[in-house]
mmCIF file of C-alpha atoms in Angstrom:
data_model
loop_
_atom_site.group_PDB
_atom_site.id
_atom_site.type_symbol
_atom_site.label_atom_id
_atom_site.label_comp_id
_atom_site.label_asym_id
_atom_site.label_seq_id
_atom_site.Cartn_x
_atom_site.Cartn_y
_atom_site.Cartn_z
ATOM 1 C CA UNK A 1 0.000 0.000 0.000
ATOM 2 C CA UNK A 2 1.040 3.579 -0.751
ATOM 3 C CA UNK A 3 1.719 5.937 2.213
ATOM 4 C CA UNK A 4 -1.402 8.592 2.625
ATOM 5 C CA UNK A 5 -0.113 11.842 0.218
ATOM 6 C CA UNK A 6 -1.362 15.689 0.305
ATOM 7 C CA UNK A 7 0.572 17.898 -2.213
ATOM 8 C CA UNK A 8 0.595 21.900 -1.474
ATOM 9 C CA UNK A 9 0.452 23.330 -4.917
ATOM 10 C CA UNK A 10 0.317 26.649 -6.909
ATOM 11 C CA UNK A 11 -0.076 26.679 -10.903
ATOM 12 C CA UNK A 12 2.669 27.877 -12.488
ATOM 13 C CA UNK A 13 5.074 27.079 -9.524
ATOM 14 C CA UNK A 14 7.952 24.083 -9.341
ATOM 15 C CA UNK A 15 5.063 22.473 -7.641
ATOM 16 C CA UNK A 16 4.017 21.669 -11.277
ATOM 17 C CA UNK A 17 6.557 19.297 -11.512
ATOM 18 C CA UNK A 18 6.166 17.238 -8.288
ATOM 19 C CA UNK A 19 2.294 17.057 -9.714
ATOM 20 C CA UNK A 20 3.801 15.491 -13.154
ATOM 21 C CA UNK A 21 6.257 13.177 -11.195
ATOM 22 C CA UNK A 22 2.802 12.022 -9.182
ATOM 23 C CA UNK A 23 1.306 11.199 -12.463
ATOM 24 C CA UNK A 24 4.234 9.597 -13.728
ATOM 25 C CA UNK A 25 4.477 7.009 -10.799
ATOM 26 C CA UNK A 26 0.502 6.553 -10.914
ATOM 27 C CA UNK A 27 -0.008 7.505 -6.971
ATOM 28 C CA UNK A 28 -3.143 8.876 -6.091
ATOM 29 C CA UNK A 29 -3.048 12.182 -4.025
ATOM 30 C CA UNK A 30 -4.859 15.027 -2.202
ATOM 31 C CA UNK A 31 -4.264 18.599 -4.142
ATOM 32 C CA UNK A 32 -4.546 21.560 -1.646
ATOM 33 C CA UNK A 33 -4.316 24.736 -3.754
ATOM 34 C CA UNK A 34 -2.035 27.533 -2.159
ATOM 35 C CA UNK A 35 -3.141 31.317 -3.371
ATOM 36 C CA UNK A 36 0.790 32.985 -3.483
ATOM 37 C CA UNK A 37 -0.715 35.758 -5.460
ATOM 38 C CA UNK A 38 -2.959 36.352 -2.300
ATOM 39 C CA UNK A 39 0.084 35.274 0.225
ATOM 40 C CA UNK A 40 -1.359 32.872 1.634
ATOM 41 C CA UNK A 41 1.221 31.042 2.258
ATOM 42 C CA UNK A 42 2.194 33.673 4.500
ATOM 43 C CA UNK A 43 -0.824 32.853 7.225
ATOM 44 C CA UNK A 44 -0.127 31.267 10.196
ATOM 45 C CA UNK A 45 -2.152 27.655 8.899
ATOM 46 C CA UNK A 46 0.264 27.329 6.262
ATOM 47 C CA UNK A 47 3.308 28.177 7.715
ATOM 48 C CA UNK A 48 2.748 25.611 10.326
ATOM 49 C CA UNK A 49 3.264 22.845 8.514
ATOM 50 C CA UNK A 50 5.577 24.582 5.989
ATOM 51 C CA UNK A 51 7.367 27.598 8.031
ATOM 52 C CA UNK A 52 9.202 28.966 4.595
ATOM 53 C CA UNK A 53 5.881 29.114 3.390
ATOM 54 C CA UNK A 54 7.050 27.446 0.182
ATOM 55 C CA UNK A 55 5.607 25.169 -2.466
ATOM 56 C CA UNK A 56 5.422 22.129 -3.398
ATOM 57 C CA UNK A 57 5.316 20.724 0.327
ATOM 58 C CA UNK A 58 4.020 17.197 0.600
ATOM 59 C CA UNK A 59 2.076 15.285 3.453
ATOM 60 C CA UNK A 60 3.056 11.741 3.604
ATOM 61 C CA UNK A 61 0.793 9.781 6.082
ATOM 62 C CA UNK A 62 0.529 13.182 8.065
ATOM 63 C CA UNK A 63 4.601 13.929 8.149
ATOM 64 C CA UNK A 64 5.665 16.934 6.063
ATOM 65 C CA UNK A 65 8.146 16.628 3.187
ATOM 66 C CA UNK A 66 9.537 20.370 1.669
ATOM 67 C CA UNK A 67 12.179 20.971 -1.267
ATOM 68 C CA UNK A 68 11.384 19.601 -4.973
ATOM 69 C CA UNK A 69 14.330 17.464 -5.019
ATOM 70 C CA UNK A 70 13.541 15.234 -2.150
ATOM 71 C CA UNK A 71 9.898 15.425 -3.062
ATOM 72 C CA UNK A 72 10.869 13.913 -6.414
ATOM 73 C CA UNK A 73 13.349 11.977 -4.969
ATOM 74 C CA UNK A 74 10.658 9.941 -2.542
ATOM 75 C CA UNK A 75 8.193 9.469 -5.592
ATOM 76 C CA UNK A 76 10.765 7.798 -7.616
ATOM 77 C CA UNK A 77 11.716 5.679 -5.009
ATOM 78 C CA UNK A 78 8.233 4.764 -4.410
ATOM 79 C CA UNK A 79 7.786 3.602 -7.821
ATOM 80 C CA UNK A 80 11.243 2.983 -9.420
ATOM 81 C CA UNK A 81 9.785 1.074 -12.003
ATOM 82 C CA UNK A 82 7.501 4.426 -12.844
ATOM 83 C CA UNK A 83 10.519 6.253 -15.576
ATOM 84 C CA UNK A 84 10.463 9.314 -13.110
ATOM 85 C CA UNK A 85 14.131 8.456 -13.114
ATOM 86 C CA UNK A 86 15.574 6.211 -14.929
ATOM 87 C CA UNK A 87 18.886 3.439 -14.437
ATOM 88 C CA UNK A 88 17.007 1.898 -11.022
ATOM 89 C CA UNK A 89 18.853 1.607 -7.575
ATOM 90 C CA UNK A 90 22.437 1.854 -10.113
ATOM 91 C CA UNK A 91 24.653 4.520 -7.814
ATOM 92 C CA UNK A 92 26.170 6.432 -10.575
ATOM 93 C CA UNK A 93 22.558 6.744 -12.469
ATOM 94 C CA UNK A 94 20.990 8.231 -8.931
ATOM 95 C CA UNK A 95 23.703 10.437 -8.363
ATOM 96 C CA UNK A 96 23.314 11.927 -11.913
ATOM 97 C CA UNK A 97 19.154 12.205 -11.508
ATOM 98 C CA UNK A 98 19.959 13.805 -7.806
ATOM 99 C CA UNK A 99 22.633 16.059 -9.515
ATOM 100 C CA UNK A 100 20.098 17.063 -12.538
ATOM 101 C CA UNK A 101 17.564 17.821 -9.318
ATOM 102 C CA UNK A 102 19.982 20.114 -7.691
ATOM 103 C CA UNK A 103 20.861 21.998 -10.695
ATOM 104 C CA UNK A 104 17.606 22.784 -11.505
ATOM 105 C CA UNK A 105 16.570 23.807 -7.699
ATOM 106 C CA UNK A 106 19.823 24.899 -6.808
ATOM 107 C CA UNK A 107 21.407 26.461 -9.794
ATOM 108 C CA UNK A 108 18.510 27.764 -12.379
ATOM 109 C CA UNK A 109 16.039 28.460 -9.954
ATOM 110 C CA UNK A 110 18.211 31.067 -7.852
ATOM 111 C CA UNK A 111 19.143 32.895 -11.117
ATOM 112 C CA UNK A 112 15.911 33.358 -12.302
ATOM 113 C CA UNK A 113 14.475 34.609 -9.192
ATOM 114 C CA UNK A 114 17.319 37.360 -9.075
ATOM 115 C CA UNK A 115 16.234 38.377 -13.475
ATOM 116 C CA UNK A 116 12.388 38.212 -12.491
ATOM 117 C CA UNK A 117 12.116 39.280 -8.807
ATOM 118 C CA UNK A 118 15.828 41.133 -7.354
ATOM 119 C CA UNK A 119 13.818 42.731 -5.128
ATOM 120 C CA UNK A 120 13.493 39.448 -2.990
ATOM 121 C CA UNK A 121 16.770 39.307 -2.965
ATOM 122 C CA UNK A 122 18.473 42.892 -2.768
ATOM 123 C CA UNK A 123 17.415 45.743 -0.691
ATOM 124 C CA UNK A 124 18.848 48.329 -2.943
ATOM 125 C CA UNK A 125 18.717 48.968 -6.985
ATOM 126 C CA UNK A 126 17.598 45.662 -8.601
ATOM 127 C CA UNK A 127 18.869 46.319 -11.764
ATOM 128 C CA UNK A 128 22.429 45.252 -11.087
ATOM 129 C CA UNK A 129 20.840 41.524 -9.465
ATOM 130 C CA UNK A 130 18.712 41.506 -12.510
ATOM 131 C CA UNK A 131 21.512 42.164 -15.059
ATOM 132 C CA UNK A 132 23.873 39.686 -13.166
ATOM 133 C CA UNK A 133 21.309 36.855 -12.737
ATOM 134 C CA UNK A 134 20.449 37.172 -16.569
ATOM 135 C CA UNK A 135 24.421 36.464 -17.545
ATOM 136 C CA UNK A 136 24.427 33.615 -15.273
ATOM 137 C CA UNK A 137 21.369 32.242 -17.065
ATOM 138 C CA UNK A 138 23.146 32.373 -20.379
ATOM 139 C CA UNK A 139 25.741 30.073 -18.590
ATOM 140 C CA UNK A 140 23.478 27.437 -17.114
ATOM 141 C CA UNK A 141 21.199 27.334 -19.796
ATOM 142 C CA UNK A 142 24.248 27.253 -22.443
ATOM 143 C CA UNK A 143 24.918 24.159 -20.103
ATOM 144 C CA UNK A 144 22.053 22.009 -20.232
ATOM 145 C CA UNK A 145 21.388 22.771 -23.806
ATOM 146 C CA UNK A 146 24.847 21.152 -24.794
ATOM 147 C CA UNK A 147 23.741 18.487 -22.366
ATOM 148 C CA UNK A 148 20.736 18.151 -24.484
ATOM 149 C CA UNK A 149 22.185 18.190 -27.683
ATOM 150 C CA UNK A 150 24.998 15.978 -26.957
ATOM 151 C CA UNK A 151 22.137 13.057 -24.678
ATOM 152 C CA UNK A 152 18.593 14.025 -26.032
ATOM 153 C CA UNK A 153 17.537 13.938 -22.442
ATOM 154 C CA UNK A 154 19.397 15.436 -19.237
ATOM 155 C CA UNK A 155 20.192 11.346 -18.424
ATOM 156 C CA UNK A 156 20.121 10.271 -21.381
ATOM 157 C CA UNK A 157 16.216 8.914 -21.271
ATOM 158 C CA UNK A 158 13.315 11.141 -20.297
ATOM 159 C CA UNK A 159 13.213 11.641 -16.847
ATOM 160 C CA UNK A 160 11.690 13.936 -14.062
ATOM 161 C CA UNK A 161 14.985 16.561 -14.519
ATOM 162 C CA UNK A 162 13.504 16.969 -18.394
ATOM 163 C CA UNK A 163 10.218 18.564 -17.016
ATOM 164 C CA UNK A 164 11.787 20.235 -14.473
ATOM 165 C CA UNK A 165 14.385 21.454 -17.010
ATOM 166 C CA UNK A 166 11.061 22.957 -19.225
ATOM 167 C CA UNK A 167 9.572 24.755 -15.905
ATOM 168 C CA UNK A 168 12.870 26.522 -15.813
ATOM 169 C CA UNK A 169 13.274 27.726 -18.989
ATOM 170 C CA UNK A 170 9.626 28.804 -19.270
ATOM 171 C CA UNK A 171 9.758 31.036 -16.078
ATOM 172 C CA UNK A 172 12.464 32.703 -17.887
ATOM 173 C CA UNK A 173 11.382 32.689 -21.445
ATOM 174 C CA UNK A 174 7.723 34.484 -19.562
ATOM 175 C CA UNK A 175 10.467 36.902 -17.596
ATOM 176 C CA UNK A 176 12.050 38.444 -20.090
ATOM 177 C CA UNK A 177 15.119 36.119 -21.122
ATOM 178 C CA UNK A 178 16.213 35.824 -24.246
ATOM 179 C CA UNK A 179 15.479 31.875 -25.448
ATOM 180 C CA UNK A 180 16.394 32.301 -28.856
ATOM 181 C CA UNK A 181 19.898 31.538 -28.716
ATOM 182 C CA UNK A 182 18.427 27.504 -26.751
ATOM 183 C CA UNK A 183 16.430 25.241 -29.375
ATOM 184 C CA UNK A 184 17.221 22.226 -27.578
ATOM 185 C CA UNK A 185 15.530 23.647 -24.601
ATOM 186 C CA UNK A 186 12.943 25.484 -27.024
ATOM 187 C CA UNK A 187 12.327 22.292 -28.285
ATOM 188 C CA UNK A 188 12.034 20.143 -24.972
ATOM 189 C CA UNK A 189 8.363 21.257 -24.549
ATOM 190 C CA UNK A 190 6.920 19.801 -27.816
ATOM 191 C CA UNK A 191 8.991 16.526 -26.837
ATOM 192 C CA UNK A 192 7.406 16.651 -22.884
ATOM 193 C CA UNK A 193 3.804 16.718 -24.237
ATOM 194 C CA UNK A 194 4.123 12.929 -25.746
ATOM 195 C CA UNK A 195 3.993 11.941 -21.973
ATOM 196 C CA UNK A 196 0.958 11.560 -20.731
ATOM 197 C CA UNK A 197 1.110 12.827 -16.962
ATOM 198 C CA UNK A 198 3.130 16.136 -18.565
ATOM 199 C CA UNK A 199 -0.478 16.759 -20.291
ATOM 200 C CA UNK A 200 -2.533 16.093 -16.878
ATOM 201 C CA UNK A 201 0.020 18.228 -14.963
ATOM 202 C CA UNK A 202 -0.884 21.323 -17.496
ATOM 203 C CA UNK A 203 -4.884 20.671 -17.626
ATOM 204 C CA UNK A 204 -4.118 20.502 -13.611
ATOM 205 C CA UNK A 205 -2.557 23.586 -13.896
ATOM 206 C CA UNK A 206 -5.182 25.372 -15.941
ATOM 207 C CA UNK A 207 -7.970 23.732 -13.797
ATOM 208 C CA UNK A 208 -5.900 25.004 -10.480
ATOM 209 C CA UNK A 209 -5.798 28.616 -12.023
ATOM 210 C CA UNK A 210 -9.646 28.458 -12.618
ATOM 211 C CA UNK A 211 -10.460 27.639 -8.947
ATOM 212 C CA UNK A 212 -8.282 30.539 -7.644
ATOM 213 C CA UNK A 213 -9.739 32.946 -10.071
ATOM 214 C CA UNK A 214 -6.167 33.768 -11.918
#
């Protein structure tokens, strides 16, 4: 039996992708919508059970779970057989998917915040964050789209980085950035949309968005 599981989710967020990786591994869930155009997951409810006040946060038989990549991490493991991650239990594959994980939540995710939002991370002019984070972008993204090119997929076989990958690069691309110079990544959408828990995750999305009146 699968453990009891309550995702925290706002459309448009990383959440998305923990909602795809769900799909992927065929677990049913609750979905609890979070408004963070309304802050609420600044209220004191919330921010008991997730005191950043961050999405995706995950209930699993009552015990919270934060952070994308170990969110991810326990859904593949739950279902290894699922192609959230491919290669099994083999060290070197894991390390690789865990590594793809942290690039995306630790590397791209950081950057784009400082191009889209420096106030949240600067008290003084933005612009200088802004301009920074963007040249760091062209770096990462320069990155994975060699990766791309050189392995079709970030591991070599779709995975749960690929989608994750795509959320990245579309918060950008809807920022501001420059994509044009990234066709693998350009590209990595139309490929995502031939698996079907990518296409539930967006009608989720668009349903979610209804609901909160976005």
């Amino acid at each position: 039996m699968q453990p009891a599981l309550t995702l925290y989710h706002f459309p448009g967020a990383c959440s998305r992708v923990t909602v795809c990786a769900l799909g992927m591994a065929g677990l049913d869930y609750e979905l609890k919508l979070i408004n963070l155009a309304k802050e609420e997951q600044t209220g004191e409810a919330y921010k008991a059970i997730s005191p950043l006040g961050k999405v995706p946060l995950m209930l699993v038989d009552g015990v919270p779970l934060a952070e994308n990549a170990a969110l991810l991490t326990f859904i593949g493991a739950l279902r290894p057989e699922s192609g959230v991650f491919p290669g099994g239990h083999e060290p070197l594959a894991r390390a690789e998917a865990i590594g793809g994980l942290s690039f995306c939540g630790g590397t791209l995710h950081p950057q784009i915040r400082g191009m889209a939002n420096p106030q949240r991370v600067t008290v003084g002019d933005g612009e200088p964050v802004r301009a920074k984070s963007r040249g760091l972008l062209m770096k990462s993204f320069g990155y994975a789209e060699s990766r791309l090119a050189e392995r079709g997929w970030w591991l070599g076989e779709r995975s749960i980085v690929d989608v994750y990958l795509d959320w990245a690069f579309d918060v950008a691309r809807r920022s501001g950035f420059d994509t044009s110079p990234f066709p693998q990544l350009d590209a990595l959408r139309t490929r995502l949309v031939e698996l079907p828990a990518y296409v539930r995750m967006t009608e989720i999305d668009a349903q979610s968005r209804v609901t909160l009146g976005l």
